Amino acid sequence: MTNTSSVQARREATLQRADIGAGFYNLVDGQRLATAQTLDVIDPGTGAFLAKVPDVDRSDLDAAVDAAARAFPSWSRTPWDVRKAAVGRLIETLGEHVDELATLLAAEGGRSIGVAQWEIKWITDLYGSALLAMELTEEGWVQERVGQVVKRYVPLGVVCAISPWNLPFMLSFLKVLPALLVGDTVVLKPSPFTPLTVLRAVDHIRELLPPGVLNVITGGDRLGPWMTAHPGFSKIAFTGSTQTGRRVLGSAAETLKHVTLELGGNDPGIVLPDAEPKAIAETLFWSMFMLSGQGCITLKRLFVHEDLYDSVAQGICACAARQRLGDGLDPEATLGPVQNRPQLNRLNAAWDEIQREGAPVLFRGETPAGGEGLFFPITILDNPRHDAPYVAQENFGPLRSIMRYRTVDEAIQKANDTPYGLGASVWGRDPAMLDAVARRLEAGTVWINQHLNPHPDVPLAGHKASGLGVELGPEGLRDFCNLQIIAARH
Ligand code: NAD
């Protein structure tokens, strides 16, 4: 057997484990929905066709929104403990299918099985237990001029949940589960690039909820704008690029919907002069290249003090040299492909510009030979201008920059010189200095001696062009509610 055919045989066996042949359905009003028109989903690591999914039309969207609206009165009045038990059963059932879901996610997302399992378990284990421990407690007090005041959080209505392709399972269920817990009903739309894991997951839980409480639909470029303009939604929970987020906000304004926008980022990291390069190089590398750099909160621009620049850069490049790029189901691959063609085109355009300008390159890795996979080599730029377009834009792939600085003020100014404000990090030893620098960074989350470490109990909110509203933590749960005040004079 040739090497290529053994790879093919391994793929087929693995995909049988995910039962690709069983098909992928939408869920509307408790019923599986298949449509005549379909979209193809491909494996970005090989270019191989994986499966077809429904491409819904406007009437299917209307049916999903109507079903969710019909289900809302009863679901929103269902006692908290009953809803909580139902959400607990959803989480438990998803947890029973980790292997199958991770196999699908590795294939369509182009990531290793290990990383895919991490994503599924992040929801079923870590997030699930944190969410089920949360409460929406009413608060009451007496206000002299107003009377007896009660502050409570009530369900909003039908939520439109739209998720991107980079963490399709996590970012879909981060919206669905809290929305259902607080009493909203949901219509979910995963990205057309990565719908399989989410559709299969919803199929596993479809009989655990009353019809219409959770609906999932898939479609091409026209579906998102139809949804955000639809008058039946009370809220849009959106994760995606800043460019699309602006369109979503504009569209939501017409019908005055609530919005949560988790958008793009160009996270800086600052390595202070007292940091220990050897101790942090590997963590820095993975903070930059996890998911092949396709993470909103991956570290994208690293500023290193001139005294440490060479040793930090060497340590990161040594980690880069140990990586092997391959498709999601290749057990030897440590990093995967870019997930889709438009994204790869953007990275290639940036690389063309880097070469035209003759910007120095610290490291340029290799891609697997032959095949149709969407690979971009690990690329690390050597002290480019911080305002060069290929540094200032969000590089959503394995293209990163390390930049030298002389004074901490200069590093902070350059780190903040971006329209984005999602995450940032500071690396060093002196706690007072680390804290002082962290407080001057313009980002929703500033990590100290770590990056890319979200936790279900810790709210995540973008500053500047990185978003509006909050996900995770109790604040994220309240974002799915209307605030209601009852003020009584007796
Ligand atoms: P994208 O904006 O292209 O698409 C996101 C989703 O919106 C997809 O489901 C897409 O089909 C849909 N969509 C596209 N056009 C739409 C429109 N006009 N109206 C409504 N919906 C529309 O983003 P992407 O390429 O899928 O994801 C990558 C981006 O997401 C990056 O910018 C990344 O930083 C960001 N992201 C942010 C976070 C966060 O928490 N802040 C997390 C992950 C990804």
XYZ file of C-alpha atoms and ligand atoms in Angstrom:
534
model
C 0.000 0.000 0.000
C 1.413 3.444 -0.904
C 1.665 6.101 1.727
C -1.122 8.115 0.041
C -3.526 5.188 -0.034
C -2.824 4.310 3.591
C -3.595 7.920 4.531
C -6.826 7.625 2.535
C -7.729 4.323 4.242
C -7.101 5.847 7.679
C -9.300 8.824 6.792
C -12.157 6.653 5.620
C -12.027 4.521 8.762
C -11.984 7.628 10.924
C -14.881 9.236 9.100
C -16.908 6.066 9.461
C -16.539 6.592 13.176
C -18.295 9.912 12.736
C -20.970 8.252 10.561
C -20.721 10.858 7.817
C -23.092 8.691 5.768
C -25.984 9.299 8.199
C -26.396 12.782 6.724
C -26.748 16.246 8.264
C -30.087 17.910 8.983
C -31.405 21.235 10.145
C -33.841 21.296 13.049
C -37.018 23.367 12.802
C -39.907 23.040 15.241
C -38.549 19.760 16.557
C -38.416 18.192 13.093
C -35.386 17.317 10.997
C -35.278 19.450 7.857
C -33.531 18.590 4.590
C -33.701 20.943 1.593
C -33.466 20.395 -2.168
C -30.718 22.994 -2.373
C -27.538 22.086 -0.470
C -24.049 23.341 0.337
C -20.877 21.243 0.132
C -18.555 21.020 3.117
C -14.913 20.148 2.465
C -11.959 19.007 4.555
C -9.484 21.911 4.398
C -6.565 19.569 5.072
C -7.100 17.478 1.947
C -9.633 19.354 -0.171
C -11.813 16.203 -0.020
C -15.601 16.535 -0.080
C -17.077 15.615 3.312
C -20.845 16.087 3.207
C -23.792 18.158 2.031
C -25.856 20.335 4.368
C -29.172 22.139 3.789
C -29.181 25.578 2.168
C -32.428 27.028 3.524
C -34.614 29.660 1.909
C -36.540 32.503 3.517
C -39.609 30.369 4.216
C -37.471 27.908 6.235
C -36.068 30.825 8.236
C -39.607 32.124 8.849
C -40.693 28.666 9.969
C -37.760 28.455 12.415
C -38.457 31.909 13.879
C -42.204 31.187 14.128
C -41.512 27.891 15.895
C -39.163 29.607 18.361
C -41.734 32.367 18.968
C -44.497 29.785 19.602
C -42.248 27.909 22.027
C -41.208 31.047 23.927
C -44.223 31.701 26.225
C -44.163 28.242 27.725
C -40.358 27.841 27.841
C -39.829 31.276 29.406
C -42.389 30.472 32.136
C -40.921 27.033 32.838
C -39.432 27.115 36.370
C -35.672 27.736 36.521
C -34.918 24.333 38.055
C -36.816 22.500 35.317
C -34.978 24.436 32.589
C -31.709 23.897 34.389
C -32.333 20.135 34.501
C -33.144 20.168 30.763
C -29.954 22.119 29.932
C -28.036 19.689 32.163
C -29.391 16.776 30.097
C -28.304 18.513 26.873
C -24.769 18.946 28.218
C -24.644 15.351 29.441
C -25.859 13.989 26.097
C -23.352 16.078 24.133
C -20.687 14.674 26.462
C -21.667 11.130 25.444
C -20.696 11.902 21.834
C -17.302 13.561 22.322
C -15.399 11.125 20.088
C -17.800 11.361 17.181
C -18.121 15.153 17.436
C -14.349 15.621 17.741
C -13.777 13.462 14.656
C -16.159 15.629 12.643
C -14.608 18.796 14.015
C -11.078 17.636 13.200
C -12.154 16.835 9.630
C -14.119 19.986 8.836
C -12.065 22.363 10.993
C -8.648 21.026 10.001
C -7.293 20.544 13.507
C -5.917 17.593 15.406
C -8.309 15.232 17.184
C -6.730 16.340 20.472
C -7.536 20.016 19.886
C -11.011 19.093 18.614
C -11.650 17.054 21.778
C -10.466 19.972 23.880
C -13.026 22.242 22.188
C -15.941 19.834 22.716
C -14.968 19.075 26.314
C -14.473 22.750 27.083
C -18.245 23.008 26.641
C -19.395 19.643 28.006
C -17.128 19.620 31.067
C -15.704 23.032 31.965
C -18.416 25.346 30.643
C -21.269 22.967 31.421
C -20.517 22.736 35.120
C -19.826 26.467 35.448
C -23.080 27.379 33.683
C -25.214 25.040 35.767
C -23.810 26.592 38.935
C -24.944 30.082 37.886
C -28.149 31.719 39.130
C -30.005 34.867 38.146
C -30.833 36.085 41.608
C -33.354 38.838 42.208
C -32.159 41.743 44.267
C -34.456 43.844 46.421
C -34.018 46.989 48.479
C -35.944 49.997 49.727
C -35.237 53.278 48.014
C -36.570 56.194 49.991
C -38.031 58.159 47.074
C -39.110 55.175 44.903
C -40.296 52.585 47.394
C -39.603 48.874 47.510
C -37.413 48.084 44.513
C -36.853 44.631 43.008
C -34.296 44.119 40.250
C -34.783 40.980 38.159
C -33.593 39.494 34.890
C -36.282 38.207 32.538
C -35.990 36.322 29.236
C -35.707 38.429 26.087
C -37.541 36.341 23.482
C -36.156 34.617 20.398
C -32.366 34.777 20.075
C -30.578 34.707 16.724
C -27.205 33.000 17.326
C -24.582 33.303 14.569
C -21.184 31.629 14.957
C -17.906 31.622 12.990
C -15.832 28.721 11.649
C -12.781 28.903 13.907
C -14.336 27.400 17.074
C -17.689 26.300 15.662
C -18.854 24.030 18.463
C -17.662 26.163 21.361
C -18.937 29.466 20.009
C -22.335 28.015 19.051
C -23.036 26.334 22.397
C -21.707 29.336 24.347
C -24.743 31.112 22.970
C -27.331 28.329 22.876
C -26.895 26.976 26.407
C -27.087 30.240 28.412
C -29.938 31.507 26.215
C -31.955 28.338 26.899
C -31.115 28.405 30.600
C -32.496 31.924 31.112
C -35.687 31.077 29.184
C -35.036 32.394 25.674
C -35.644 30.259 22.595
C -33.040 30.087 19.845
C -32.436 29.914 16.111
C -28.781 29.028 15.558
C -26.796 29.485 12.343
C -23.306 27.958 12.233
C -20.787 29.033 9.587
C -21.292 27.393 6.172
C -17.588 26.455 6.296
C -17.975 24.308 9.451
C -21.607 23.270 10.043
C -21.200 19.501 10.489
C -20.252 19.187 14.161
C -22.972 21.598 15.257
C -25.686 19.938 13.135
C -24.783 16.478 14.428
C -24.654 17.757 18.012
C -28.112 19.348 17.728
C -29.427 16.156 16.141
C -28.340 14.236 19.238
C -30.255 16.538 21.585
C -33.312 17.322 19.446
C -35.686 15.107 21.403
C -34.647 16.499 24.784
C -36.414 19.847 24.360
C -39.980 20.886 23.494
C -40.358 21.564 19.728
C -39.218 25.035 18.658
C -37.117 25.796 21.757
C -33.909 25.182 19.783
C -33.737 25.400 15.990
C -30.676 25.217 13.754
C -30.502 26.254 10.114
C -27.697 26.412 7.556
C -27.269 28.450 4.411
C -24.891 30.478 2.289
C -24.049 34.188 2.298
C -27.655 35.374 2.060
C -28.849 33.699 5.274
C -26.981 35.857 7.845
C -28.376 39.174 6.527
C -31.903 37.680 6.326
C -31.612 36.687 9.970
C -30.283 39.972 11.333
C -33.050 41.868 9.518
C -35.812 39.467 10.646
C -38.339 41.219 12.909
C -39.019 38.038 14.919
C -35.731 38.137 16.820
C -35.273 40.061 20.075
C -31.513 39.627 20.211
C -28.557 38.792 18.011
C -25.658 36.959 19.617
C -22.915 37.184 17.010
C -19.286 36.101 16.862
C -17.292 36.886 13.745
C -15.197 39.536 12.065
C -15.407 43.238 12.855
C -16.381 43.946 9.255
C -19.419 41.639 9.468
C -20.172 42.872 13.009
C -20.671 46.397 11.641
C -23.199 45.058 9.120
C -24.971 43.087 11.841
C -25.271 46.169 14.061
C -26.593 48.270 11.161
C -29.163 45.653 10.294
C -30.243 45.163 13.932
C -30.815 48.902 14.318
C -33.868 48.790 12.023
C -35.816 46.611 14.450
C -33.917 47.731 17.566
C -32.683 44.292 18.615
C -30.347 43.652 21.523
C -26.886 42.688 20.245
C -23.799 41.013 21.583
C -20.898 41.277 19.157
C -17.718 39.289 19.776
C -15.469 40.494 16.967
C -11.915 40.464 15.647
C -8.686 41.160 17.487
C -5.016 41.906 16.925
C -3.773 41.032 20.401
C -0.441 42.466 21.522
C 1.918 40.921 24.059
C 4.704 42.825 25.811
C 7.776 41.000 27.130
C 9.305 43.180 29.871
C 13.073 43.437 30.409
C 13.001 41.190 33.505
C 11.274 38.238 31.781
C 13.011 34.855 31.487
C 13.104 33.995 27.771
C 13.682 30.258 28.222
C 10.786 29.894 30.638
C 8.236 31.637 28.407
C 9.229 30.775 24.812
C 7.044 27.695 24.429
C 3.989 29.314 26.051
C 4.480 32.333 23.810
C 4.670 30.078 20.755
C 1.376 28.307 21.543
C -0.282 31.591 22.483
C 0.553 32.749 18.947
C -0.030 29.573 16.920
C -2.788 27.583 18.656
C -5.371 26.573 15.997
C -2.722 27.551 13.423
C -3.198 31.149 14.509
C -6.955 31.099 13.788
C -8.066 32.291 17.198
C -9.616 35.659 18.005
C -7.577 35.838 21.206
C -4.321 34.371 19.913
C -1.307 36.605 20.490
C -0.662 38.328 17.171
C 1.901 41.112 17.773
C 4.716 40.435 20.236
C 6.783 43.378 21.529
C 10.067 42.296 23.147
C 12.570 44.503 24.980
C 15.754 44.924 22.937
C 17.916 43.191 25.568
C 15.862 39.983 25.278
C 14.799 40.195 21.646
C 17.281 37.666 20.234
C 16.801 35.033 22.912
C 12.980 35.273 22.887
C 12.888 35.174 19.078
C 15.240 32.181 19.005
C 13.156 30.275 21.563
C 9.925 30.859 19.624
C 11.537 29.907 16.293
C 12.912 26.703 17.850
C 9.336 25.709 18.795
C 8.165 26.612 15.292
C 10.836 24.353 13.775
C 9.493 21.366 15.753
C 5.973 21.616 14.267
C 4.596 19.438 11.515
C 1.679 20.701 9.466
C -0.926 18.176 8.358
C -4.641 17.540 7.973
C -6.889 17.214 11.002
C -6.944 13.427 10.973
C -3.172 12.996 10.564
C -1.993 11.694 13.967
C 1.499 13.131 13.463
C 0.411 16.675 12.619
C 0.841 19.245 15.365
C -0.778 22.109 13.445
C -3.434 22.099 10.755
C -4.366 23.954 7.594
C -6.088 27.286 7.178
C -9.800 26.472 7.371
C -11.027 28.048 4.134
C -9.934 29.434 0.776
C -10.861 33.141 1.328
C -8.803 33.119 4.536
C -5.827 31.498 2.785
C -6.082 34.076 -0.026
C -5.853 36.890 2.553
C -2.729 35.367 4.109
C -1.124 34.846 0.693
C -1.881 38.479 -0.215
C -0.165 39.600 3.024
C 2.835 37.391 2.184
C 3.064 38.946 -1.321
C 3.170 42.383 0.260
C 5.794 41.300 2.817
C 7.979 40.102 -0.043
C 7.377 43.221 -2.131
C 8.489 45.370 0.810
C 11.398 43.055 1.576
C 10.403 42.844 5.248
C 12.846 40.594 7.156
C 11.584 37.146 8.077
C 12.726 35.277 11.190
C 11.113 31.963 10.326
C 9.282 30.474 7.364
C 8.241 26.833 7.763
C 7.175 24.172 5.305
C 3.823 22.901 4.098
C 2.976 19.264 3.284
C 4.030 18.368 -0.232
C 1.327 17.829 -2.880
C -2.381 17.497 -2.138
C -5.178 20.033 -2.154
C -4.870 21.115 1.504
C -5.137 24.825 2.373
C -1.759 25.205 4.058
C 0.109 28.395 4.900
C 3.580 27.888 6.391
C 4.340 29.111 9.903
C 5.755 32.586 9.275
C 7.340 34.931 11.830
C 8.398 38.438 10.818
C 11.575 39.996 12.212
C 10.932 43.435 13.712
C 8.592 44.809 11.029
C 7.095 48.317 11.248
C 4.253 47.991 13.752
C 2.024 49.997 11.422
C 2.790 47.999 8.261
C -0.547 46.772 6.848
C 0.460 43.109 7.231
C 1.028 43.708 10.972
C -1.816 46.144 11.653
C -4.503 43.921 10.085
C -5.876 40.871 11.887
C -3.831 37.946 10.514
C -6.146 35.009 11.062
C -3.617 32.262 10.370
C -0.004 31.297 11.156
C 1.532 34.694 10.335
C 2.943 36.591 13.307
C 5.340 39.466 14.090
C 7.951 39.955 16.804
C 8.974 43.573 17.308
C 11.825 45.160 19.266
C 11.267 48.055 21.703
C 13.532 50.251 23.793
C 11.216 51.801 26.425
C 8.094 50.368 28.036
C 6.181 53.530 27.087
C 7.054 52.909 23.439
C 5.831 49.284 23.684
C 2.538 50.329 25.288
C 1.960 53.062 22.698
C 2.537 50.642 19.811
C 0.513 47.851 21.446
C -2.449 50.250 21.793
C -2.042 51.678 18.290
C -4.788 49.495 16.815
C -8.533 49.768 16.295
C -8.918 46.424 18.076
C -9.125 45.803 21.840
C -9.883 42.127 22.460
C -6.986 40.599 24.451
C -3.432 41.551 25.442
C -0.701 40.186 27.682
C 2.358 41.250 29.693
C 5.259 38.936 30.516
C 7.865 39.468 33.243
C 8.665 38.988 36.926
C 8.012 42.147 38.921
C 4.306 41.945 39.955
C 3.949 45.710 40.442
C 5.398 46.464 37.015
C 3.292 43.748 35.345
C 0.148 45.149 36.926
C 1.025 48.740 36.029
C 1.591 47.855 32.368
C -1.552 45.658 32.230
C -3.697 48.583 33.377
C -2.430 50.771 30.539
C -3.346 48.307 27.778
C -6.561 48.972 25.852
C -8.146 45.517 25.786
C -11.107 43.703 27.317
C -8.851 41.030 28.819
C -5.227 41.555 29.819
C -3.409 38.388 30.839
C -0.234 38.373 32.927
C 2.345 35.686 32.074
C -0.281 33.877 30.006
C -2.460 34.542 26.973
C -5.427 32.782 25.394
C -6.836 31.363 28.602
C -10.606 31.949 28.627
C -12.635 30.512 31.503
C -16.427 30.086 31.736
C -16.601 32.063 34.984
C -14.572 34.972 33.622
C -16.422 37.463 31.385
C -14.987 38.131 27.921
C -15.736 41.495 26.340
C -14.004 43.286 23.512
C -13.050 46.964 23.710
C -12.901 49.334 20.724
C -13.665 47.555 17.402
C -13.511 44.123 19.052
C -17.097 44.103 20.189
C -20.107 45.106 22.232
C -21.576 43.240 25.196
C -20.221 40.279 27.112
C -19.974 36.515 26.814
C -19.111 34.130 29.690
C -19.371 34.706 33.412
C -22.536 35.937 35.146
C -22.404 39.093 33.001
C -22.601 36.907 29.897
C -25.673 35.125 31.275
C -27.390 38.438 32.037
C -26.681 39.567 28.456
C -29.402 37.115 27.354
C -31.979 38.863 29.561
C -33.980 42.021 29.868
C -33.478 43.907 33.093
C -36.779 44.504 34.863
C -37.430 46.763 37.839
C -40.511 46.426 40.001
C -40.883 49.498 42.187
C -43.735 49.435 44.693
C -45.075 52.061 47.042
C -47.211 50.336 49.673
P -17.388 36.237 9.512
O -17.722 37.568 10.069
O -17.038 36.134 8.086
O -18.614 35.226 9.717
C -19.146 34.935 10.998
C -20.565 34.413 10.836
O -21.388 35.450 10.305
C -20.699 33.226 9.870
O -21.686 32.352 10.355
C -21.172 33.902 8.590
O -21.885 33.041 7.737
C -22.067 35.002 9.140
N -22.237 36.182 8.279
C -21.467 36.570 7.234
N -21.948 37.734 6.714
C -23.031 38.070 7.467
C -23.926 39.175 7.453
N -23.815 40.172 6.566
N -24.905 39.215 8.382
C -25.015 38.239 9.314
N -24.196 37.162 9.376
C -23.212 37.085 8.461
O -16.246 35.656 10.448
P -15.457 34.285 10.282
O -14.481 34.458 9.157
O -16.417 33.165 10.273
O -14.670 34.209 11.684
C -13.436 34.800 11.915
C -13.592 36.119 12.653
O -14.298 35.907 13.871
C -12.262 36.731 13.044
O -12.292 38.108 12.808
C -12.179 36.459 14.548
O -11.346 37.334 15.279
C -13.603 36.559 14.947
N -13.834 35.853 16.206
C -14.071 36.575 17.343
C -14.234 35.928 18.572
C -14.502 36.692 19.849
O -14.876 36.082 20.846
N -14.342 37.999 19.864
C -14.166 34.534 18.619
C -13.901 33.830 17.446
C -13.755 34.503 16.241
